[in-house]
Structure formats: structure tokens, C-alpha cells
mmCIF file with all atom_site columns, C-alpha atoms in Angstrom:
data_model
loop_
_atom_site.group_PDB
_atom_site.id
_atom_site.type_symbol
_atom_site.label_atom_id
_atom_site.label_alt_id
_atom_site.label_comp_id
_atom_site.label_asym_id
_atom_site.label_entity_id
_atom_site.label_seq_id
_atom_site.pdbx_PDB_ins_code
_atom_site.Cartn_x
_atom_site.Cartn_y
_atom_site.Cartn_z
_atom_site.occupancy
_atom_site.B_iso_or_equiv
_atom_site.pdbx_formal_charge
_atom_site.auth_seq_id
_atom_site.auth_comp_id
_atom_site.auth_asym_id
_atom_site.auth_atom_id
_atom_site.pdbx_PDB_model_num
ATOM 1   C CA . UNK A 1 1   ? 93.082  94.788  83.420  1.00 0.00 ? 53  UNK A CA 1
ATOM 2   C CA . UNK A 1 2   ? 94.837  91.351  82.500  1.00 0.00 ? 54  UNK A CA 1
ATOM 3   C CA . UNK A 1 3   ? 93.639  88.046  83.937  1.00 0.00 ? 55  UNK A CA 1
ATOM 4   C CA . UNK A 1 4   ? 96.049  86.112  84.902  1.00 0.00 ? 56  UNK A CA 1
ATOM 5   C CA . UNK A 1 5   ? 95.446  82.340  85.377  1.00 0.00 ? 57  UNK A CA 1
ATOM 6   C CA . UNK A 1 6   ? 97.810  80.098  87.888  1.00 0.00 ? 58  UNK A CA 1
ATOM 7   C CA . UNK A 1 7   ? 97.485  76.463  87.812  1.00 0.00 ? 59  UNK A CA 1
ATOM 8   C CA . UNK A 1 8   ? 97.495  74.190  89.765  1.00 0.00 ? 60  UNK A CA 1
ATOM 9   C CA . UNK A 1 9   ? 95.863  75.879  92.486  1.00 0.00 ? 61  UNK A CA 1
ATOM 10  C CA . UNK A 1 10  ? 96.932  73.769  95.288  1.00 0.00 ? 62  UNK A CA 1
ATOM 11  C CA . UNK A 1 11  ? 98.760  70.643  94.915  1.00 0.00 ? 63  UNK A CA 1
ATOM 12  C CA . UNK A 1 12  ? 100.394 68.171  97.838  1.00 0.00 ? 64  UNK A CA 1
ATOM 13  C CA . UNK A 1 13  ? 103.852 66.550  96.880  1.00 0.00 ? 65  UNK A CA 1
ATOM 14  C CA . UNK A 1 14  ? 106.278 64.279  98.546  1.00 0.00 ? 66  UNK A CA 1
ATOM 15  C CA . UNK A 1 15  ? 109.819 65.337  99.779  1.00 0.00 ? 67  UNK A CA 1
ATOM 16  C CA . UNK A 1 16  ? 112.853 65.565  96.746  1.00 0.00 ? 68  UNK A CA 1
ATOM 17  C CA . UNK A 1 17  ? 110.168 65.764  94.060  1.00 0.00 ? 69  UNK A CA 1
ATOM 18  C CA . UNK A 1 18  ? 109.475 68.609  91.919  1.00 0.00 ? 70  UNK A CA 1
ATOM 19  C CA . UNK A 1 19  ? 106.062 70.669  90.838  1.00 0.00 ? 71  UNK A CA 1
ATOM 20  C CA . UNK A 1 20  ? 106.283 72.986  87.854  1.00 0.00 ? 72  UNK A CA 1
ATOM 21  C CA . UNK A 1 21  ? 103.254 75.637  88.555  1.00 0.00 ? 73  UNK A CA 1
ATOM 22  C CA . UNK A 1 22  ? 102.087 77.637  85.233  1.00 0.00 ? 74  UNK A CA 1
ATOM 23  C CA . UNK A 1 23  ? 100.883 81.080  84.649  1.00 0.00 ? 75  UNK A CA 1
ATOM 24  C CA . UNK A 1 24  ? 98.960  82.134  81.801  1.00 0.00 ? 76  UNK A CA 1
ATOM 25  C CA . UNK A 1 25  ? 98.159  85.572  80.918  1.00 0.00 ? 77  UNK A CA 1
ATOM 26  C CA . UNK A 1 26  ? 95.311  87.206  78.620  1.00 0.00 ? 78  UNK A CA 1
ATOM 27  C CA . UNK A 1 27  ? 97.807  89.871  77.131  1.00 0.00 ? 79  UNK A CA 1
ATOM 28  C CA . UNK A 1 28  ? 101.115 89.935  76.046  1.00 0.00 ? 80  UNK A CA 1
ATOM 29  C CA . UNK A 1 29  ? 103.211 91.637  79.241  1.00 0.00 ? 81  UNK A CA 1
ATOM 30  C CA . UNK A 1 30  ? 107.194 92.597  79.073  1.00 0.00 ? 82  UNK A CA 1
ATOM 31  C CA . UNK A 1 31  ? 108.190 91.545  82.684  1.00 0.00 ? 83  UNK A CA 1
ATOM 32  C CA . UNK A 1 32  ? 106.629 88.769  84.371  1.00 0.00 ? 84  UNK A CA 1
ATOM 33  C CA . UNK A 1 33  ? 107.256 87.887  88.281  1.00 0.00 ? 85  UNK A CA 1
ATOM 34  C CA . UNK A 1 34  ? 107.214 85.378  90.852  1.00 0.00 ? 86  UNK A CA 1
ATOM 35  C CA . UNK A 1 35  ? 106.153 85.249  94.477  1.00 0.00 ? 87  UNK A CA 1
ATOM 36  C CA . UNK A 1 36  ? 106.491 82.984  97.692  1.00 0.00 ? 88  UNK A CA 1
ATOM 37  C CA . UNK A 1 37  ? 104.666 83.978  100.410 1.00 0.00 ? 89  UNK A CA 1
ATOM 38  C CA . UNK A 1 38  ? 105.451 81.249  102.976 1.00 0.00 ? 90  UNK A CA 1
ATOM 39  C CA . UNK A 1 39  ? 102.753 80.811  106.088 1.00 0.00 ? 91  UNK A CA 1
ATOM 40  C CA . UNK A 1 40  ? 101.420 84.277  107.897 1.00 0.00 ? 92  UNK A CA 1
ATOM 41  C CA . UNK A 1 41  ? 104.464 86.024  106.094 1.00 0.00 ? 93  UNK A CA 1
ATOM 42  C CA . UNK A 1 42  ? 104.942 88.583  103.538 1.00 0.00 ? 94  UNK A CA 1
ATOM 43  C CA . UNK A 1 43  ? 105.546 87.958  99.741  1.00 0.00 ? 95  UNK A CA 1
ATOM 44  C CA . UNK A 1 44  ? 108.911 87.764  98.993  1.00 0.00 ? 96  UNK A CA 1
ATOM 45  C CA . UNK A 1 45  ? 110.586 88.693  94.928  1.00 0.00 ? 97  UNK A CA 1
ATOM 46  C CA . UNK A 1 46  ? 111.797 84.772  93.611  1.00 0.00 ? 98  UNK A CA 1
ATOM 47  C CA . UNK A 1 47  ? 112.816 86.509  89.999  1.00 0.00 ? 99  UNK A CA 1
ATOM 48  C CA . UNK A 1 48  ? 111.852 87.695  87.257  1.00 0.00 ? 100 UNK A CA 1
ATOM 49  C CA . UNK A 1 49  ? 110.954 85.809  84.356  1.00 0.00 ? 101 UNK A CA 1
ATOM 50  C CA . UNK A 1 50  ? 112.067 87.652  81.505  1.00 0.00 ? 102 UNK A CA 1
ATOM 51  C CA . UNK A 1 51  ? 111.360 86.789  77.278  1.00 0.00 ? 103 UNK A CA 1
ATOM 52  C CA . UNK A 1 52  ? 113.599 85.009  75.470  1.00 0.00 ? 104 UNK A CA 1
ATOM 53  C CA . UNK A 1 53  ? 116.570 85.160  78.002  1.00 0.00 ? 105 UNK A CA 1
ATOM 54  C CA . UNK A 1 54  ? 117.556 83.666  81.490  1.00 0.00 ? 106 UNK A CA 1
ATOM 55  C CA . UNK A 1 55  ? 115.237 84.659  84.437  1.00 0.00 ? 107 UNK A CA 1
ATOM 56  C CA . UNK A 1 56  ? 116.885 87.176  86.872  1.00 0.00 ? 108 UNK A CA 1
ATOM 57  C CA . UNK A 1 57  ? 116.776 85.901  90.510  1.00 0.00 ? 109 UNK A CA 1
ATOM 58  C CA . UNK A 1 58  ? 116.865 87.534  93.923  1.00 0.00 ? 110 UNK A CA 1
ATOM 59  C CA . UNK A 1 59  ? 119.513 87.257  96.241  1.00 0.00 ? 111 UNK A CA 1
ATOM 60  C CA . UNK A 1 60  ? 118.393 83.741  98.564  1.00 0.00 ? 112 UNK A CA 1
ATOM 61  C CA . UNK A 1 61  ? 117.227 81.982  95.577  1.00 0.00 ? 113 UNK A CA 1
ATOM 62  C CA . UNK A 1 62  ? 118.536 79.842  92.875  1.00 0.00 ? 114 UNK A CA 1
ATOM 63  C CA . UNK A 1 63  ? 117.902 78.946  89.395  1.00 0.00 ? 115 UNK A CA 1
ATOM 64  C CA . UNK A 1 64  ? 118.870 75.314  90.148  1.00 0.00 ? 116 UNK A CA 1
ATOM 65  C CA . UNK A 1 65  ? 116.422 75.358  92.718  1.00 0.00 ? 117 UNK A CA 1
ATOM 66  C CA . UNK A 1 66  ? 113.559 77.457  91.234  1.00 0.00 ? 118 UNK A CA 1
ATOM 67  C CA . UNK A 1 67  ? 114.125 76.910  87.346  1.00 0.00 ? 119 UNK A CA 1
ATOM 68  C CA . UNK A 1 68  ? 112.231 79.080  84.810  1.00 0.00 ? 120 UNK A CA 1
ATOM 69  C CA . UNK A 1 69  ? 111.104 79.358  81.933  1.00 0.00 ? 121 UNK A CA 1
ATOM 70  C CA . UNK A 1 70  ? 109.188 82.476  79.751  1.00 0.00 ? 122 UNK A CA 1
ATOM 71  C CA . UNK A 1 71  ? 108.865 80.982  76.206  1.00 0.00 ? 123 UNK A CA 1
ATOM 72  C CA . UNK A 1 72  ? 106.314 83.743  75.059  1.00 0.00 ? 124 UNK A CA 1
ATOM 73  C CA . UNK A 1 73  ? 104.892 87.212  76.025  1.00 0.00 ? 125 UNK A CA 1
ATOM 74  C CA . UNK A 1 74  ? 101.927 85.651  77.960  1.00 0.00 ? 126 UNK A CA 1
ATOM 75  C CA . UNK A 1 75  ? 103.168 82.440  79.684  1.00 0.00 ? 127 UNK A CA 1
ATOM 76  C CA . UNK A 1 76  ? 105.750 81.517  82.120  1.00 0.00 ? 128 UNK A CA 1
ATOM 77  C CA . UNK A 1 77  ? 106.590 78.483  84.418  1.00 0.00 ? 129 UNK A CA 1
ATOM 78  C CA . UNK A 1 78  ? 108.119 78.172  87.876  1.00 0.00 ? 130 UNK A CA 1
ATOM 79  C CA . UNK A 1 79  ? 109.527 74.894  88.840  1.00 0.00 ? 131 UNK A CA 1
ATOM 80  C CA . UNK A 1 80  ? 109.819 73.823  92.746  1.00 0.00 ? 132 UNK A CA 1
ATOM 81  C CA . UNK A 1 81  ? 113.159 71.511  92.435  1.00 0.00 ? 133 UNK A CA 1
ATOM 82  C CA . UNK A 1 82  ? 113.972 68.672  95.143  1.00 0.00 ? 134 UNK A CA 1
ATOM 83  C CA . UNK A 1 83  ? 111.318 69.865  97.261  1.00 0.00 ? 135 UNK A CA 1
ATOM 84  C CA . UNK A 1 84  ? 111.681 70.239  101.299 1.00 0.00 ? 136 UNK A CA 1
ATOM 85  C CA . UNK A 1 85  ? 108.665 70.892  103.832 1.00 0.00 ? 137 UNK A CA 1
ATOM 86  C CA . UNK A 1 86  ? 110.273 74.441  104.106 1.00 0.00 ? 138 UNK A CA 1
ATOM 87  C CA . UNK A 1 87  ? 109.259 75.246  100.529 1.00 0.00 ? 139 UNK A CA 1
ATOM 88  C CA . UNK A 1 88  ? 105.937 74.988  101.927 1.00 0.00 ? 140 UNK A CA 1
ATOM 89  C CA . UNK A 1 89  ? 104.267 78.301  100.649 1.00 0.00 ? 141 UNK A CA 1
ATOM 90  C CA . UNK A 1 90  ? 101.613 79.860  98.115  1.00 0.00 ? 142 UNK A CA 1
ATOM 91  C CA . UNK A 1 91  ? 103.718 81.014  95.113  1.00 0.00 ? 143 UNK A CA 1
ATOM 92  C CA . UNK A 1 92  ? 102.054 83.754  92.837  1.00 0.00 ? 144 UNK A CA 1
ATOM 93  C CA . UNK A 1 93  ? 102.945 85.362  89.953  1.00 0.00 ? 145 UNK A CA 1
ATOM 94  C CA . UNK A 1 94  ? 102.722 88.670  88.680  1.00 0.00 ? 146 UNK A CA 1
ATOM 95  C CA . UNK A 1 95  ? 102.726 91.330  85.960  1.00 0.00 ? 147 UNK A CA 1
ATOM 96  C CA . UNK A 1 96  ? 104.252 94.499  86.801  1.00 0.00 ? 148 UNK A CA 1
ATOM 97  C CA . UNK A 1 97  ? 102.318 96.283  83.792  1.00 0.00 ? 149 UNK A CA 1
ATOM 98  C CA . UNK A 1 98  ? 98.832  96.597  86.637  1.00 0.00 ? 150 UNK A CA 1
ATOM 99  C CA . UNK A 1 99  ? 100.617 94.659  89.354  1.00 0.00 ? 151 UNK A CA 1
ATOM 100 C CA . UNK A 1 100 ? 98.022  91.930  89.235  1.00 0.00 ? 152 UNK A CA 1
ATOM 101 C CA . UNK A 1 101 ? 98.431  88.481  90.637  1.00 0.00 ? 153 UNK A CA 1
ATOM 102 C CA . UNK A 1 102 ? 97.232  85.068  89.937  1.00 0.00 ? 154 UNK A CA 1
ATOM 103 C CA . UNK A 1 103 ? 95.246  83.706  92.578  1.00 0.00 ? 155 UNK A CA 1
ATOM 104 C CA . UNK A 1 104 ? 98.069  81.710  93.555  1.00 0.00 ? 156 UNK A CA 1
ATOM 105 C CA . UNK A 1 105 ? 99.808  78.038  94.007  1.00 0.00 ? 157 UNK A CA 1
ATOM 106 C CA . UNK A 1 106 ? 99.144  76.607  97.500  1.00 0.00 ? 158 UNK A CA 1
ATOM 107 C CA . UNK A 1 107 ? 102.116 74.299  97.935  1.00 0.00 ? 159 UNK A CA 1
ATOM 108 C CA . UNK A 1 108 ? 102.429 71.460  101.081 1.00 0.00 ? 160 UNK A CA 1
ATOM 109 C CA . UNK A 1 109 ? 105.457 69.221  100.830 1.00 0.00 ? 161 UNK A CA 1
ATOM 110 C CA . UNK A 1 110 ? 105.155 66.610  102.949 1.00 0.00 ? 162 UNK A CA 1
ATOM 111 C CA . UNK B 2 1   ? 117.880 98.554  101.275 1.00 0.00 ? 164 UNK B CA 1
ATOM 112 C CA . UNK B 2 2   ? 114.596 98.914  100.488 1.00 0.00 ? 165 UNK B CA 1
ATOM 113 C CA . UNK B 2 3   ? 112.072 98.498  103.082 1.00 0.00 ? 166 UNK B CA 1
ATOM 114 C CA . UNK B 2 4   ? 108.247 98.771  103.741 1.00 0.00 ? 167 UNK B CA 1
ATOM 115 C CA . UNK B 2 5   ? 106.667 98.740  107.201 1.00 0.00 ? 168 UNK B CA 1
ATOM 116 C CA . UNK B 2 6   ? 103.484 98.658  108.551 1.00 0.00 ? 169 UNK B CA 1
ATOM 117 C CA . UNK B 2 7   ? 101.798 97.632  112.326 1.00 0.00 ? 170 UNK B CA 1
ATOM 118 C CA . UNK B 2 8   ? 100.863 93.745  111.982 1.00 0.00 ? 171 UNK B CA 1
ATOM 119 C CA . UNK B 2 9   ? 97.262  93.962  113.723 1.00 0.00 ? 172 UNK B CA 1
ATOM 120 C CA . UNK B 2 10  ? 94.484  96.387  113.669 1.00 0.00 ? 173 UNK B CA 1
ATOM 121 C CA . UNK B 2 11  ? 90.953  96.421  115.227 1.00 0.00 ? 174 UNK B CA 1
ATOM 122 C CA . UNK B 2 12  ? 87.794  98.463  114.269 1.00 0.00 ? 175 UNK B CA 1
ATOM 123 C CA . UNK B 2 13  ? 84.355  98.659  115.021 1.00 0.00 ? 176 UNK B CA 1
ATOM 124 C CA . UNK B 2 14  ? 81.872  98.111  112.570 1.00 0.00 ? 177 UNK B CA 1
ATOM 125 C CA . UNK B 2 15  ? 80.352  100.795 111.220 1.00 0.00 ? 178 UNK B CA 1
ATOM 126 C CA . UNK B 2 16  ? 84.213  102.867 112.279 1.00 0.00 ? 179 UNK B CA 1
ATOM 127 C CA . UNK B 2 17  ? 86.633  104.152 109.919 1.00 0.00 ? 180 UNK B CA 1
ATOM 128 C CA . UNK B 2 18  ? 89.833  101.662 109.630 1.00 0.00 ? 181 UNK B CA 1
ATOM 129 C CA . UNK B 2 19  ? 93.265  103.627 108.837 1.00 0.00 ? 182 UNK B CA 1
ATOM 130 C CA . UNK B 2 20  ? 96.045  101.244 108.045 1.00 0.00 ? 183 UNK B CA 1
ATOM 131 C CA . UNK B 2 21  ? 99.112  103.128 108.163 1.00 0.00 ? 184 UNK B CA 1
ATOM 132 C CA . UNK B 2 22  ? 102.077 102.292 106.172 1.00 0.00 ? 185 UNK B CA 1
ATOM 133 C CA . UNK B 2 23  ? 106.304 103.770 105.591 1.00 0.00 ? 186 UNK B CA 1
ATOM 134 C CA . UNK B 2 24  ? 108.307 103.276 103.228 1.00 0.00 ? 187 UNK B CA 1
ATOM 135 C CA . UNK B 2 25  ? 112.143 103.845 102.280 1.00 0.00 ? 188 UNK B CA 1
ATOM 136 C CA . UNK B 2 26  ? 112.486 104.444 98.960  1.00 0.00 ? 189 UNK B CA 1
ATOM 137 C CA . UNK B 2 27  ? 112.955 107.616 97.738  1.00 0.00 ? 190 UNK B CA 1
ATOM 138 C CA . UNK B 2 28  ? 112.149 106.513 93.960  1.00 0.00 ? 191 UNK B CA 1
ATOM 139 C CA . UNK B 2 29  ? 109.024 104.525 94.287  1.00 0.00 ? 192 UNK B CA 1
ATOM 140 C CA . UNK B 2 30  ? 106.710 105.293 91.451  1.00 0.00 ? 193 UNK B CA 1
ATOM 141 C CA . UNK B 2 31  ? 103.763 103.561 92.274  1.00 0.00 ? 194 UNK B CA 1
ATOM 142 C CA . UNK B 2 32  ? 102.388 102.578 96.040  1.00 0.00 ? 195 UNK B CA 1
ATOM 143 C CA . UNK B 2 33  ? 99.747  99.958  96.422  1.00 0.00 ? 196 UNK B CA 1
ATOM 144 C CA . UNK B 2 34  ? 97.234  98.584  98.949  1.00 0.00 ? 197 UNK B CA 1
ATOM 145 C CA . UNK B 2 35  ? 96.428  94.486  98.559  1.00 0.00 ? 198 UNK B CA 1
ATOM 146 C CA . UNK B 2 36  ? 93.512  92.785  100.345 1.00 0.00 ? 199 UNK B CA 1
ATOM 147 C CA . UNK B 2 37  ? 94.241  89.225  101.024 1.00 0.00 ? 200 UNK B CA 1
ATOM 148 C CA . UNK B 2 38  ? 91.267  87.409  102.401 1.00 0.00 ? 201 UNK B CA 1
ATOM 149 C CA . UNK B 2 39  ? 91.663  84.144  104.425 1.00 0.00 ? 202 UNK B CA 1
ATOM 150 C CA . UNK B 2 40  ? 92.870  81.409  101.894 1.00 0.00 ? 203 UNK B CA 1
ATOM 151 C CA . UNK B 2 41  ? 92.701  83.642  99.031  1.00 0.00 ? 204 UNK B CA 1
ATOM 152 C CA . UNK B 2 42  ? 95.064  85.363  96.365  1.00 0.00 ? 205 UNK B CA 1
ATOM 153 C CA . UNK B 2 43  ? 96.142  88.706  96.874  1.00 0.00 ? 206 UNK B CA 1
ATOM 154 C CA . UNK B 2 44  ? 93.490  91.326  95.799  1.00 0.00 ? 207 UNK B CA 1
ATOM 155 C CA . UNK B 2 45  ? 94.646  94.895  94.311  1.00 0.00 ? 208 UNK B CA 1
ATOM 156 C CA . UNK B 2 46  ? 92.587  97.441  96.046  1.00 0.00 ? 209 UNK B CA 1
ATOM 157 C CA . UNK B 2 47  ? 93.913  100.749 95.000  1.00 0.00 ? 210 UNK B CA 1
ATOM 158 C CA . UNK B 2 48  ? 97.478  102.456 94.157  1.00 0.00 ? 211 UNK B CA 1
ATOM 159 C CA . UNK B 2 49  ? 98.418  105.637 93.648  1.00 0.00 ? 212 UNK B CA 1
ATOM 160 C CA . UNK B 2 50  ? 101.243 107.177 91.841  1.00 0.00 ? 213 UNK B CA 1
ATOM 161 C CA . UNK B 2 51  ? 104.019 109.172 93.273  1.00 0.00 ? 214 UNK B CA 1
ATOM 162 C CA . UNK B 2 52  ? 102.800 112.601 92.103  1.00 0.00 ? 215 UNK B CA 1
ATOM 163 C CA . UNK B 2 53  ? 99.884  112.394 93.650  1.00 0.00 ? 216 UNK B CA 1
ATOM 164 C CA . UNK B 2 54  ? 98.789  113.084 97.402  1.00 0.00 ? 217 UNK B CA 1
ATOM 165 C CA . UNK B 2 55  ? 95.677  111.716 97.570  1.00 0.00 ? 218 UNK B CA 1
ATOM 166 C CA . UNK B 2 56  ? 93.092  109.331 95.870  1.00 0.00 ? 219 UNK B CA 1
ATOM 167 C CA . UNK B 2 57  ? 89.351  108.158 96.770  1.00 0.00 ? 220 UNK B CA 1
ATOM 168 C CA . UNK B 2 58  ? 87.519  105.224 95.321  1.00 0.00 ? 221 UNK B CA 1
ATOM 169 C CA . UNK B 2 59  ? 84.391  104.663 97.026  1.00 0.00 ? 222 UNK B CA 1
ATOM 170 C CA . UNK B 2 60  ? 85.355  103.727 101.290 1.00 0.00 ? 223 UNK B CA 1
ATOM 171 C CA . UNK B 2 61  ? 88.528  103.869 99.986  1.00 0.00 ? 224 UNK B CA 1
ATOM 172 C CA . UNK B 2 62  ? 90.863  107.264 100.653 1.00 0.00 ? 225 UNK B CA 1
ATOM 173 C CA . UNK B 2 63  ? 94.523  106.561 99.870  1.00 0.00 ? 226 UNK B CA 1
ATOM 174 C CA . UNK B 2 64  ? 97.056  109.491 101.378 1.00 0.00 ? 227 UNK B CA 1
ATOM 175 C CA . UNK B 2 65  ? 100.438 109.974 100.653 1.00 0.00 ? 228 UNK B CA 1
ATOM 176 C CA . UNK B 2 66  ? 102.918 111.893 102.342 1.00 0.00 ? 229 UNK B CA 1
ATOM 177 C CA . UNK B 2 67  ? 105.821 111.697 99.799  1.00 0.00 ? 230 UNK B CA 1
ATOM 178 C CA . UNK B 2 68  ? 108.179 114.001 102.172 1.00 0.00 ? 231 UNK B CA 1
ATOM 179 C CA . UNK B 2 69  ? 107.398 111.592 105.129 1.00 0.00 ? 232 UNK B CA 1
ATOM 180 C CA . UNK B 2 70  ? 107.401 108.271 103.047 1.00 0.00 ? 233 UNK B CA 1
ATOM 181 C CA . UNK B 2 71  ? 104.026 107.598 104.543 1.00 0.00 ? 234 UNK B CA 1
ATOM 182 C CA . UNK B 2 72  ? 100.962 106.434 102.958 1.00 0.00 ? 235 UNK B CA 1
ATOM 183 C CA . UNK B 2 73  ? 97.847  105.405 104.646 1.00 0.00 ? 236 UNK B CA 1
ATOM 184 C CA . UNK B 2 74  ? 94.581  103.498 103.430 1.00 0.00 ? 237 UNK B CA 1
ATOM 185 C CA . UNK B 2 75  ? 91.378  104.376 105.196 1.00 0.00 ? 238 UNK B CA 1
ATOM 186 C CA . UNK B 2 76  ? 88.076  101.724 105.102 1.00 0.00 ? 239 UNK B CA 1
ATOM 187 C CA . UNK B 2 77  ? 85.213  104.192 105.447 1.00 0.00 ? 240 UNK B CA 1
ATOM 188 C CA . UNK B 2 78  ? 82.249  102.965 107.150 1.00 0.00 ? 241 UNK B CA 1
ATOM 189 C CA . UNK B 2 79  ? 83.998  99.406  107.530 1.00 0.00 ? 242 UNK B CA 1
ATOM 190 C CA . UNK B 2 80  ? 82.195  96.148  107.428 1.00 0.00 ? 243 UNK B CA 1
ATOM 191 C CA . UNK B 2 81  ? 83.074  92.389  108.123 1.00 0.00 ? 244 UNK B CA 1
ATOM 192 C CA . UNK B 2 82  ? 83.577  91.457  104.796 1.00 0.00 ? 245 UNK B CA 1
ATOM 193 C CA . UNK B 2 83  ? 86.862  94.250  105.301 1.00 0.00 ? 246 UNK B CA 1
ATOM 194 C CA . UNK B 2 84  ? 88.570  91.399  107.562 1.00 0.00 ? 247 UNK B CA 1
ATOM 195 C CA . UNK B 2 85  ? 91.284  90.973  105.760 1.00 0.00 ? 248 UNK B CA 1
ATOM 196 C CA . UNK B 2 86  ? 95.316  91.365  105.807 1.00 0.00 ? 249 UNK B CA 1
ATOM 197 C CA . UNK B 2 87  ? 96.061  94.387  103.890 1.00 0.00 ? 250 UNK B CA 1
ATOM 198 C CA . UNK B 2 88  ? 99.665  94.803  102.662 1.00 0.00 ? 251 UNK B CA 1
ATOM 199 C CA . UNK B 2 89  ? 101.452 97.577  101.376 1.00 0.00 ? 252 UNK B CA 1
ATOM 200 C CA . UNK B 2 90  ? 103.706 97.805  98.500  1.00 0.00 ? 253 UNK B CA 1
ATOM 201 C CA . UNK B 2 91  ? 105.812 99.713  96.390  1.00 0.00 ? 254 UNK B CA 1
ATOM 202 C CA . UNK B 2 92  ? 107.859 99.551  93.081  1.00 0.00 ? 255 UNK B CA 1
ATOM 203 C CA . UNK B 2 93  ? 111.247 100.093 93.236  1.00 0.00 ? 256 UNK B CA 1
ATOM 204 C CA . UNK B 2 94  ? 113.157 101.356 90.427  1.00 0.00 ? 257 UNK B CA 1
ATOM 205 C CA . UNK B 2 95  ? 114.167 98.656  88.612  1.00 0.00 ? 258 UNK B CA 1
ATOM 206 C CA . UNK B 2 96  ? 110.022 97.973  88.707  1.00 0.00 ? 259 UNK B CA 1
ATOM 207 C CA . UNK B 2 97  ? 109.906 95.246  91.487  1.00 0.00 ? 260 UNK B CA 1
ATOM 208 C CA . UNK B 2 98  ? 106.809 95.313  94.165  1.00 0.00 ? 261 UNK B CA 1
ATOM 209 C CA . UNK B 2 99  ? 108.233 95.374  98.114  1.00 0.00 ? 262 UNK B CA 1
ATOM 210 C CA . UNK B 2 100 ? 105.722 94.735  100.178 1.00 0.00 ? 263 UNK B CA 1
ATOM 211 C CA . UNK B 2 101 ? 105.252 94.821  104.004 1.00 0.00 ? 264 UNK B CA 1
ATOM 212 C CA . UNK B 2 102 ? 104.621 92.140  106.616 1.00 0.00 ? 265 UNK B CA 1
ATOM 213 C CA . UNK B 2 103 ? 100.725 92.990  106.222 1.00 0.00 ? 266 UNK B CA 1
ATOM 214 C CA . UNK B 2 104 ? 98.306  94.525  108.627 1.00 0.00 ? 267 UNK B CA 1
ATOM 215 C CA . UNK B 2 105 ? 95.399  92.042  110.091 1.00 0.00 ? 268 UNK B CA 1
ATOM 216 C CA . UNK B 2 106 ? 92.279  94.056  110.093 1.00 0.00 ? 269 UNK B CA 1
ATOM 217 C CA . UNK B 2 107 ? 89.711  92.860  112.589 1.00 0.00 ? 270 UNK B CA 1
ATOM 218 C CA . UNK B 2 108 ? 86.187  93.845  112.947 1.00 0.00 ? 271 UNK B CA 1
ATOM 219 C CA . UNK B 2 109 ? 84.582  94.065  115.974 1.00 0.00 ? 272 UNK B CA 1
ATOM 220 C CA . UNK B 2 110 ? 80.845  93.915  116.051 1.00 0.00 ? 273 UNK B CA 1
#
């Protein structure tokens, strides 16, 4: 099963900044996805971060607001622009080969 | 569009069976999953089970599923406290995407 490592775990940023989170996996995966699960809700489908071209997003998000990159089979970034209190949430990300997740991003704007 | 649904709060005894119950709508799901997310924690992959197949056991775990109904169901055999837990349903869709449900809040009584 691939191990899939998220960092940072948790982090605590201001208003109108920006956090770039990280996920590193063990094996080289086609299709690599990202999460927000925002308090006691479901997860909810950012994009998909796709190799060597433009991430594919889902409708309610934006790549100016959630830029990413995949520069490799095993690594991808999400970045959290301009950041609000409502973007408040864990984001995880995923491979679809097993469906694993990283353990997750904890994100508090304040 | 797609959709997955699922009750939002379930209590058991200890020592009872737990059956988390669980409908989907999409006709081409391949794969069906159950997650465990414990308090504070990253989302856990219990068990799936592929659209061919009807049933599959792993330990407490029995996974049904009712392809004609678009029902699957996850029972907790002989369930303990350390099953407290939001469980959430998911499929793939077909372009490969996980949908999951609100989550069910399993609570043990003693």
C-alpha cells in the first residue's frame, strides 16, 4: 500500500497570507488528489493534480485560489492563496491507485 | 449528479453489532469504500469492495452490497470503544474521483 506523507500537519496563519501544504508519496502514482474537509463536514474533490500538465479543478474552486503544482510522479503541492477564516479546514490528499490519504493539513486562519 | 447518503448518527452497545448503512447514485461506481476517521485524525481506509462483488468479510468487518438497490452497508461485529468513530462512505465515479457522504457518528454505549 503507498505511504503517503502530508506536511505540515497543522499550521496557524494570518488572514490574506498563503500556506503551500506538500504531499509526498513512496511510489510513483498517475492521478493524485486533493481534499478539504471543512469542520464536522464531509470531504469535498478541490482537483486533481495531474503530471506534467495543469491541475483539473472542481466546479467552486479556483486555480488562482488553490494553485498546484505535480512536478513528478510522487509529489504534489497545494497552495491556500489570500487566505480567509472560511478556508479554515483539514486538506488531504490522495491517490486514487488504493484510495489512501495523507493524514492530513489542519488549517486555522485567523 | 452524483450523490452518496448515509444517517449522520448511530448508537450501539458494546459488545452489539453496529450496521452503518449507506446509498448511493451512481450507476457506474467501480469501487465502494468505508473510512474510519477518529477524533482529530486522518481518514483511515477500512475496507472496499468492488462492484462485482456482493459481499466481503475482514475480521468484525462484513461489507454488503446491493448493486440493484445502490446500497451498501458496513457491519462492526462485536463492537468496542475504540469503534467510536465517523465512518464515511465513498465511491469512485467514472472518471475515478471518490464521493463521499456526510459521515455516520458511531457511538458506543457502555
Amino acid at each position: 500500500s503507498a505511504v503517503i506523507s502530508q506536511k505540515p500537519s497543522r499550521d496557524i496563519c494570518q488572514r490574506g497570507t498563503s500556506l503551500t501544504i506538500q504531499c509526498q508519496v513512496d511510489s510513483q502514482v498517475t492521478m493524485m488528489f486533493w481534499y478539504r474537509q471543512q469542520p464536522g463536514q464531509s470531504l469535498t474533490l478541490i482537483a486533481t493534480a495531474n503530471q506534467g500538465s495543469e491541475a483539473t479543478y472542481e466546479s467552486g474552486f479556483v486555480i488562482d485560489k488553490f494553485p498546484i503544482s505535480r512536478p513528478n510522479l510522487t509529489f504534489s503541492t497545494l497552495t491556500v492563496s489570500n487566505m480567509s477564516p472560511e478556508d479554515s479546514s483539514i486538506y488531504l490528499c490522495s491517490v486514487n491507485t488504493e484510495a489512501f490519504f495523507g493524514q492530513g493539513t489542519r488549517l486555522t486562519v485567523v | 449528479g452524483e450523490d452518496v447518503e448515509q444517517s449522520l448518527f448511530l448508537s450501539v452497545r458494546e459488545g452489539d453489532s453496529s450496521v452503518i448503512n449507506c446509498t448511493y447514485t451512481d450507476s457506474s461506481s467501480t469501487y465502494l469504500y468505508w473510512y474510519k476517521q477518529e477524533p482529530g485524525a486522518g481518514l483511515q481506509l477500512l475496507t472496499y469492495i468492488f462492484s462485482n462483488m456482493d459481499m466481503k468479510q475482514d475480521q468484525r468487518l462484513t461489507v454488503l452490497l446491493n448493486k440493484k438497490d445502490k446500497h451498501l452497508s458496513l457491519r462492526i461485529a462485536d463492537t468496542q470503544t475504540g469503534d467510536s468513530a465517523i465512518y464515511f462512505c465513498a465511491e469512485t465515479n467514472r472518471d475515478d474521483k471518490i464521493i463521499f457522504g456526510k459521515g455516520t457518528r458511531l457511538h458506543i454505549l457502555p
